[in-house]
Each structure stands twice: as C-alpha cells, then as structure tokens.
Tab-separated table of C-alpha atoms and ligand atoms in Angstrom:
chain	number	residue	atom	x	y	z
A	1	UNK	CA	-16.612	-11.669	6.099
A	2	UNK	CA	-14.530	-13.733	8.531
A	3	UNK	CA	-11.069	-12.343	9.109
A	4	UNK	CA	-12.119	-8.952	7.798
A	5	UNK	CA	-11.311	-7.229	11.062
A	6	UNK	CA	-7.724	-8.469	10.787
A	7	UNK	CA	-7.141	-6.520	7.618
A	8	UNK	CA	-5.531	-3.130	7.873
A	9	UNK	CA	-8.539	-1.248	6.561
A	10	UNK	CA	-11.603	-1.433	4.360
A	11	UNK	CA	-12.289	-2.515	0.786
A	12	UNK	CA	-9.719	-2.950	-1.970
A	13	UNK	CA	-10.933	0.204	-3.692
A	14	UNK	CA	-10.851	2.271	-0.505
A	15	UNK	CA	-7.327	1.042	0.239
A	16	UNK	CA	-6.157	2.109	-3.215
A	17	UNK	CA	-7.713	5.544	-2.815
A	18	UNK	CA	-6.261	6.158	0.640
A	19	UNK	CA	-2.846	4.988	-0.572
A	20	UNK	CA	-2.997	7.324	-3.597
A	21	UNK	CA	-4.270	10.262	-1.564
A	22	UNK	CA	-1.422	9.934	0.926
A	23	UNK	CA	1.133	9.581	-1.901
A	24	UNK	CA	-0.215	12.746	-3.513
A	25	UNK	CA	-0.267	14.649	-0.228
A	26	UNK	CA	3.329	13.646	0.502
A	27	UNK	CA	4.408	14.604	-3.039
A	28	UNK	CA	2.383	17.782	-3.547
A	29	UNK	CA	0.805	18.739	-0.223
A	30	UNK	CA	-2.742	18.032	-1.396
A	31	UNK	CA	-4.751	15.523	-3.419
A	32	UNK	CA	-6.919	16.678	-6.313
A	33	UNK	CA	-9.630	14.457	-7.833
A	34	UNK	CA	-8.020	14.887	-11.262
A	35	UNK	CA	-4.681	13.499	-10.014
A	36	UNK	CA	-6.300	10.617	-8.133
A	37	UNK	CA	-8.268	9.792	-11.278
A	38	UNK	CA	-5.124	9.853	-13.427
A	39	UNK	CA	-3.027	7.757	-11.011
A	40	UNK	CA	-5.672	5.083	-10.489
A	41	UNK	CA	-6.953	5.083	-14.075
A	42	UNK	CA	-10.508	5.686	-12.878
A	43	UNK	CA	-13.047	8.250	-14.095
A	44	UNK	CA	-13.303	11.542	-12.224
A	45	UNK	CA	-16.973	10.833	-11.513
A	46	UNK	CA	-16.018	7.595	-9.701
A	47	UNK	CA	-13.311	9.443	-7.804
A	48	UNK	CA	-15.814	12.071	-6.693
A	49	UNK	CA	-18.192	9.339	-5.487
A	50	UNK	CA	-15.457	7.567	-3.561
A	51	UNK	CA	-14.267	10.810	-1.979
A	52	UNK	CA	-17.822	11.422	-0.798
A	53	UNK	CA	-17.910	7.926	0.730
A	54	UNK	CA	-14.517	8.389	2.415
A	55	UNK	CA	-15.726	11.746	3.706
A	56	UNK	CA	-18.886	10.189	5.172
A	57	UNK	CA	-16.700	7.601	6.924
A	58	UNK	CA	-14.559	10.353	8.412
A	59	UNK	CA	-11.387	9.406	6.521
A	60	UNK	CA	-10.978	12.467	4.301
A	61	UNK	CA	-12.270	15.994	4.272
A	62	UNK	CA	-12.469	18.585	1.578
A	63	UNK	CA	-10.736	21.856	2.265
A	64	UNK	CA	-11.363	24.915	0.174
A	65	UNK	CA	-8.237	25.845	-1.809
A	66	UNK	CA	-6.311	22.750	-0.630
A	67	UNK	CA	-8.424	19.960	-2.079
A	68	UNK	CA	-8.798	16.615	-0.335
A	69	UNK	CA	-6.879	16.015	2.858
A	70	UNK	CA	-6.818	13.000	5.170
A	71	UNK	CA	-8.318	13.162	8.644
A	72	UNK	CA	-6.151	11.775	11.480
A	73	UNK	CA	-7.928	8.428	11.167
A	74	UNK	CA	-7.573	8.462	7.366
A	75	UNK	CA	-3.894	9.282	7.752
A	76	UNK	CA	-3.357	6.444	10.216
A	77	UNK	CA	-5.002	3.925	7.863
A	78	UNK	CA	-3.160	5.255	4.795
A	79	UNK	CA	0.163	4.958	6.669
A	80	UNK	CA	-0.644	1.316	7.509
A	81	UNK	CA	-1.533	0.617	3.861
A	82	UNK	CA	1.756	2.111	2.669
A	83	UNK	CA	3.757	0.345	5.353
A	84	UNK	CA	2.191	-2.940	4.243
A	85	UNK	CA	3.136	-2.183	0.611
A	86	UNK	CA	6.708	-1.389	1.690
A	87	UNK	CA	7.084	-4.526	3.826
A	88	UNK	CA	5.943	-6.811	0.998
A	89	UNK	CA	8.229	-4.974	-1.467
A	90	UNK	CA	11.196	-5.209	0.901
A	91	UNK	CA	10.618	-8.946	1.314
A	92	UNK	CA	10.454	-9.687	-2.428
A	93	UNK	CA	13.444	-7.455	-3.202
A	94	UNK	CA	15.600	-9.650	-0.962
A	95	UNK	CA	15.220	-12.333	-3.613
A	96	UNK	CA	16.227	-10.055	-6.481
A	97	UNK	CA	12.978	-10.313	-8.431
A	98	UNK	CA	12.519	-7.716	-11.147
A	99	UNK	CA	10.821	-4.508	-10.063
A	100	UNK	CA	7.852	-4.892	-12.383
A	101	UNK	CA	7.019	-8.339	-11.000
A	102	UNK	CA	7.468	-7.074	-7.466
A	103	UNK	CA	5.171	-4.105	-7.997
A	104	UNK	CA	2.460	-6.142	-9.702
A	105	UNK	CA	2.538	-8.900	-7.098
A	106	UNK	CA	2.613	-6.493	-4.157
A	107	UNK	CA	-0.403	-4.638	-5.549
A	108	UNK	CA	-2.271	-7.960	-5.561
A	109	UNK	CA	-0.946	-9.423	-2.305
A	110	UNK	CA	-1.452	-6.331	-0.197
A	111	UNK	CA	-5.215	-6.566	-0.511
A	112	UNK	CA	-5.355	-10.117	0.785
A	113	UNK	CA	-2.664	-10.374	3.411
A	114	UNK	CA	-3.876	-10.435	7.011
A	115	UNK	CA	-2.077	-8.664	9.829
A	116	UNK	CA	-0.669	-11.928	11.319
A	117	UNK	CA	0.699	-13.024	7.922
A	118	UNK	CA	2.200	-9.588	7.327
A	119	UNK	CA	3.928	-9.861	10.714
A	120	UNK	CA	5.423	-13.213	9.610
A	121	UNK	CA	6.716	-11.721	6.349
A	122	UNK	CA	8.150	-8.713	8.201
A	123	UNK	CA	9.931	-11.000	10.672
A	124	UNK	CA	11.435	-13.131	7.892
A	125	UNK	CA	12.545	-10.017	5.977
A	126	UNK	CA	14.208	-8.649	9.126
A	127	UNK	CA	15.892	-11.988	9.785
A	128	UNK	CA	17.207	-12.333	6.226
A	129	UNK	CA	18.413	-8.724	6.148
A	130	UNK	CA	20.371	-9.298	9.339
A	131	UNK	CA	21.893	-12.571	8.186
A	132	UNK	CA	23.564	-12.435	4.732
A	133	UNK	CA	24.581	-16.120	4.847
A	134	UNK	CA	21.003	-17.179	5.499
A	135	UNK	CA	19.773	-14.835	2.776
A	136	UNK	CA	22.204	-16.379	0.306
A	137	UNK	CA	21.029	-19.851	1.288
A	138	UNK	CA	17.390	-18.831	0.836
A	139	UNK	CA	18.139	-17.272	-2.555
A	140	UNK	CA	19.918	-20.461	-3.663
A	141	UNK	CA	16.822	-22.485	-2.752
A	142	UNK	CA	14.731	-20.284	-5.040
A	143	UNK	CA	17.272	-20.325	-7.884
A	144	UNK	CA	19.979	-23.004	-7.583
A	145	UNK	CA	21.899	-21.394	-10.528
A	146	UNK	CA	22.900	-18.332	-8.492
B	1	LIG	MN1	0.112	-0.593	-3.076
C-alpha cells in the first residue's frame, strides 16, 4: 500500500493491541489476555491469536508469571501510537469539543494519519497553545457564537 511506510506502525488491529498492552503495562505492570479482551471488546481466542502474531513479529513476548510484555521494539511502537493519540487529542481539545466526540474521532483518525500530517497537527497545536489570541481567533472561526 503506498504511504504505508509513513505510518507509525502496522495494521489497525495491531495498533490497537499494542496501545492497549502498553496502557495495561503502565497501569498494572503486565498485560493479561483477559484484560486486553475486555478493553478491546474482542474474544479471548482472537486476543491469543493476535498475541501469537505480535510475538512472531518480535513485538511482544510472554513471560511466565508476568503475562505479556512488550519487547523494546514493541515498546517503541506502542509509545509512538500513544503519542499520536495524545497529539490528536490535544489538538481537538484546544477547540473545546466534548470529550466523547474527541475520543471517538481520535480513535478513527489515528489509524489514517500519516507522519507528515501528524507533524502538521502537532505544529499547529503548539502554535495555538503558545498564542492565546490566535487560539481565540481560530475558535471564533469554528463557532462565531463564542
Ligand atoms: Mn487510540
């Protein structure tokens, strides 16, 4: 697929798994298939299959007693996925959208945004954060009532 190499990582499903696994590891120190399954709303059998695939690609490994952990490469990719989620969220929050809309849209956008486009959004978010007058002007363009 053209442009594929510009994306942060692999498929949509793999991104979601790596993101969840890192969230679980940060929260609890380990990621269990049952928790991944619950958080993603996916059957445990599918989770087990995906973990096997991620393992064969060197992104996770299974440790006795600890459950699934990320390899260094898996951790690097998961960090990039989460950073991308946070950048898109930060950008939309500047405009005061409701949190539910932001979350839903970010979950969709993050799978399609290329690295160059993400860099543009990050730059605009930085610029608006550093310039309250410009931010106000931008917000007024979106909603002239405010
Ligand atoms: Mn996300």
